[in-house]
Amino acid sequence: MNKMITGKYDNWSLNLDENNILWCTLDRKDSSVNSLNQPILREFDQILNGIAQGTQAKALIIQSGKASGFIAGADIVQFKNLRSAEEATKLILKGQEVFNKLENLSIPTIAAISGFCLGGGLELALACRYRIAEDNEKTKLGLPEVKLGIHPGWGGTIRLPALIGALPAMDLILSGRIVNGKTAKKMGFVDECVPKRTLYKALMHYALNTPIQASCLNSWLTQIKQQWVRGSNHKYIRPLLAKLLYRQLEHKMKAAHYPAPFIALRNWVEYGINKPEALLNEANSIGQLIISDTAQNLVSVFFKQEALKNSAKSTAEPIKHLHVIGAGVMGGDIAAFAALKGLQVTLQDQSPKLIGGAMKRAYDLAKKQLKEPHLITAMMDRLTPDIEGKGILKADMIIEAISEKLEAKQNLFKLLESKAKPSAILATNTSTIPLEEIATVLNQPNRLVGIHFFNPVAKMPLVEIIHSDKTHQAVLETASAFVRKIDKLPLRVKSAPGFLVNRILLPYMMEAVVLLEEGVPAALIDKAACDFGMPMGPIELADKVGLDICLHALEKLTATLGNNSTPVPEALKHLVAQGYLGLKTGRGFYTYNQQGKKLKSANLKSYTHKIDKIDKIAMTDITEITDRLTFRMLNEAVACLREGIVDSPELLDAGCIFGFGFPPFRGGPMTYIKKEGHEKLLKQLEILSARYGNRFEADKGWEQVA
Ligand code: NAI
């Protein structure tokens, strides 16, 4: 044994046990998470060199010294400082070299995986001979690099298809999907997934035993599997599979917006799993991607997301019992989601029937998310129907989600203030009523906070935490911590009409309705928005949200905003008056079948009185449609920043990305303005304003974003 290699390094420690197993533990200094950076890889390289020079160790086990998990990936702080593709490629090649050394060690190498094993962490594990995962809910494996605008670079795009075959490997690489230990075992890229109590035994088994001679049947099955894996990566098969995969990818995203998965697929078609050409190509390819605007923006979005997460302080008073009043669309789903995330919840409404509907939806959510019967039962046990409102007396937080009527909300909060525990947080999910107005009836207005969820609750990651001048700081902190506890992203927003998300989203959606009134087909408007990168067109979105809800919110916003606010389009009023409320009634701007599938746009004559304009607009250029839609958003975003609705441009970007799906690859409205150049954009606004009127007049905040 080379004595030099045992002992303590800055980030690693090495111990040889009585069985002559070498335990190599990564415990990154100055961080609660193991992420791979250059010093860590340099040390690992030294360790591997030492082992390669000769060792008495029978096997090497790589494990984590952190409670947070194995390895969360490469440290992406490094990405921000790269100046050129060459520099990035050089860095990647160095990492590849280290992982190749690991792969080529003559002794068995085993990754002991518990918690996060993502990106570069999984690539390191893939370079080991075996991978043993602990079966617990924290164990998560995957290659999520495409979500940062890149693809795996330390051999992942080669080792994974070589191990489990092209189709399951590409499924993980192209989607960035993350799976648990059991799924990883089923897919074949971990050898065992075992409970904590048998983890050590499993590791020892792989470290000390030479593989047992398999039975005839087993060895025959293994051979078939290996043939299939080899076959799926064969040069004649690759183009055929790639066609299928390419089509699936195109269905989900545009290569112009998110090039990384398309490039990963192309690389695999060209080089397959032929090391070392494929490795070199992988490094060159990722070098180009890392410095692209898309990757830089996506990395910045990652940090913005982290900033939202970190805005919640862990020292805040934890909420154990939540009481929700109003079991409708929002209240019912908020209650269910909180129960899903482990809170005790009581749910109140005016009749058992109304609560019954919410309980049924909660059960559907539990089945979908939890799958296992005992977990479903445990979640449903945490959610209690409470028609009498007994939970009010015990709850640490009460969220009101009753109908959007000021007087009803005020009456309710008066009652709550007198009945609830003095320490209980009083929260409203109102989407349009200023906090100050509700608080006028309270003796302690500093207890009231807005916790504004978006619909559908289970899917939307952002929650706006609304504060008035009076809201107590500790109340805000508890509200933010509660939102984090249920795995959502809290964004602090000033109490002002539309708060942040709806304030920016509504003008954009209403511009879409104006375009419709002018005769532009709904499908073309939706396409123009999707071309910019929005996840769904504004017309389809309005139908989904509910045209009555859009109309109500817009009327409120128009009444309170300044002179360039949006006049309520007649077409919208007309449809609502006729009872065409969107998806929920089977007809809105589009019509839908029983299953909610979009069929076509409703006949224009049925909702517009401006039929005379149709012929003229049929000629409209799609880029101008995109401009009209996006400039309404950008202008409003600038106004929000000027008014201090949120504290910083970064938070505004995060709010728009996680609140309504502003294209992440563009980094958010403020990043987009910066990249495009505010002077160029202002000129475009001027042209639009001359053509379409003062709703395009540049907000005075543009001077500040210059
Ligand atoms: P909803 O109409 O679906 O549900 C409201 C529920 O409150 C009904 O079941 C009703 O019976 C119950 N309710 C009314 N008064 C009550 C009282 N005094 N005590 C107990 N229960 C009472 O309404 P929805 O859509 O769930 O909205 C609720 C709140 O959430 C509103 O303030 C709305 O502005 C806000 N919101 C709605 C969003 C949406 O997309 N629907 C999105 C974000 C916020």
Coordinates of C-alpha atoms and ligand atoms in Angstrom, one line a residue, residues 325-332 348-351 354 400-405 408-409 412 428-433 452-455 502 545 549 552, ligand 1:
I325 CA -61.1 28.3 4.6
G326 CA -62.7 27.9 1.2
A327 CA -62.5 24.5 -0.4
G328 CA -62.9 25.7 -4.0
V329 CA -60.4 25.6 -6.9
M330 CA -57.7 27.2 -4.8
G331 CA -58.4 26.5 -1.2
G332 CA -59.0 22.8 -1.8
Q348 CA -63.4 24.4 6.0
D349 CA -66.2 25.5 3.7
Q350 CA -69.9 26.2 3.8
S351 CA -71.2 22.7 3.1
L354 CA -68.1 21.5 -1.3
E400 CA -58.4 32.3 3.5
A401 CA -59.4 31.3 0.0
I402 CA -63.1 32.2 -0.2
S403 CA -64.8 34.1 -3.0
E404 CA -63.1 37.3 -4.2
K405 CA -65.5 39.7 -2.3
A408 CA -67.0 38.6 2.9
K409 CA -63.2 38.5 3.4
L412 CA -64.1 36.4 8.0
T428 CA -55.3 35.6 2.3
N429 CA -55.0 34.1 -1.1
T430 CA -56.7 37.1 -2.7
S431 CA -55.6 37.8 -6.3
T432 CA -56.9 41.3 -6.6
I433 CA -57.8 42.9 -3.3
H452 CA -50.8 34.1 -3.3
F453 CA -50.8 30.7 -4.9
F454 CA -51.3 30.2 -8.7
N455 CA -53.6 27.8 -10.4
N502 CA -50.7 39.2 -12.9
V545 CA -57.4 30.2 -16.4
I549 CA -61.4 35.2 -13.8
H552 CA -62.5 40.2 -13.2
Ligands
NAI1 P1 -64.0 29.3 -5.7 O1 -65.3 30.0 -6.0 O2 -63.7 28.1 -6.5 O3 -64.1 28.8 -4.2 C1 -64.4 29.6 -3.1 C2 -65.0 28.7 -2.0 O4 -65.1 29.5 -0.8 C3 -66.3 28.2 -2.3 O5 -66.3 26.8 -2.2 C4 -67.2 28.8 -1.3 O6 -68.3 27.9 -0.9 C5 -66.3 29.1 -0.2 N1 -66.7 30.2 0.7 C6 -67.2 31.4 0.4 N2 -67.4 32.1 1.5 C7 -67.1 31.3 2.5 C8 -67.1 31.5 4.0 N3 -67.4 32.6 4.5 N4 -66.6 30.5 4.7 C9 -66.2 29.3 4.2 N5 -66.2 29.1 2.8 C10 -66.6 30.1 2.0 O7 -62.9 30.4 -5.7 P2 -61.4 30.2 -6.0 O8 -61.2 30.3 -7.5 O9 -60.8 29.0 -5.3 O10 -60.7 31.5 -5.4 C11 -60.6 31.7 -4.0 C12 -59.6 32.8 -3.8 O11 -58.4 32.6 -4.4 C13 -60.1 34.1 -4.3 O12 -59.7 35.2 -3.5 C14 -59.4 34.3 -5.7 O13 -59.2 35.6 -6.1 C15 -58.1 33.6 -5.3 N6 -57.3 33.1 -6.4 C16 -57.9 32.4 -7.4 C17 -57.2 31.9 -8.5 C18 -57.9 31.1 -9.5 O14 -57.2 30.8 -10.6 N7 -59.1 30.6 -9.4 C19 -55.7 32.1 -8.5 C20 -55.2 32.7 -7.4 C21 -55.9 33.3 -6.4

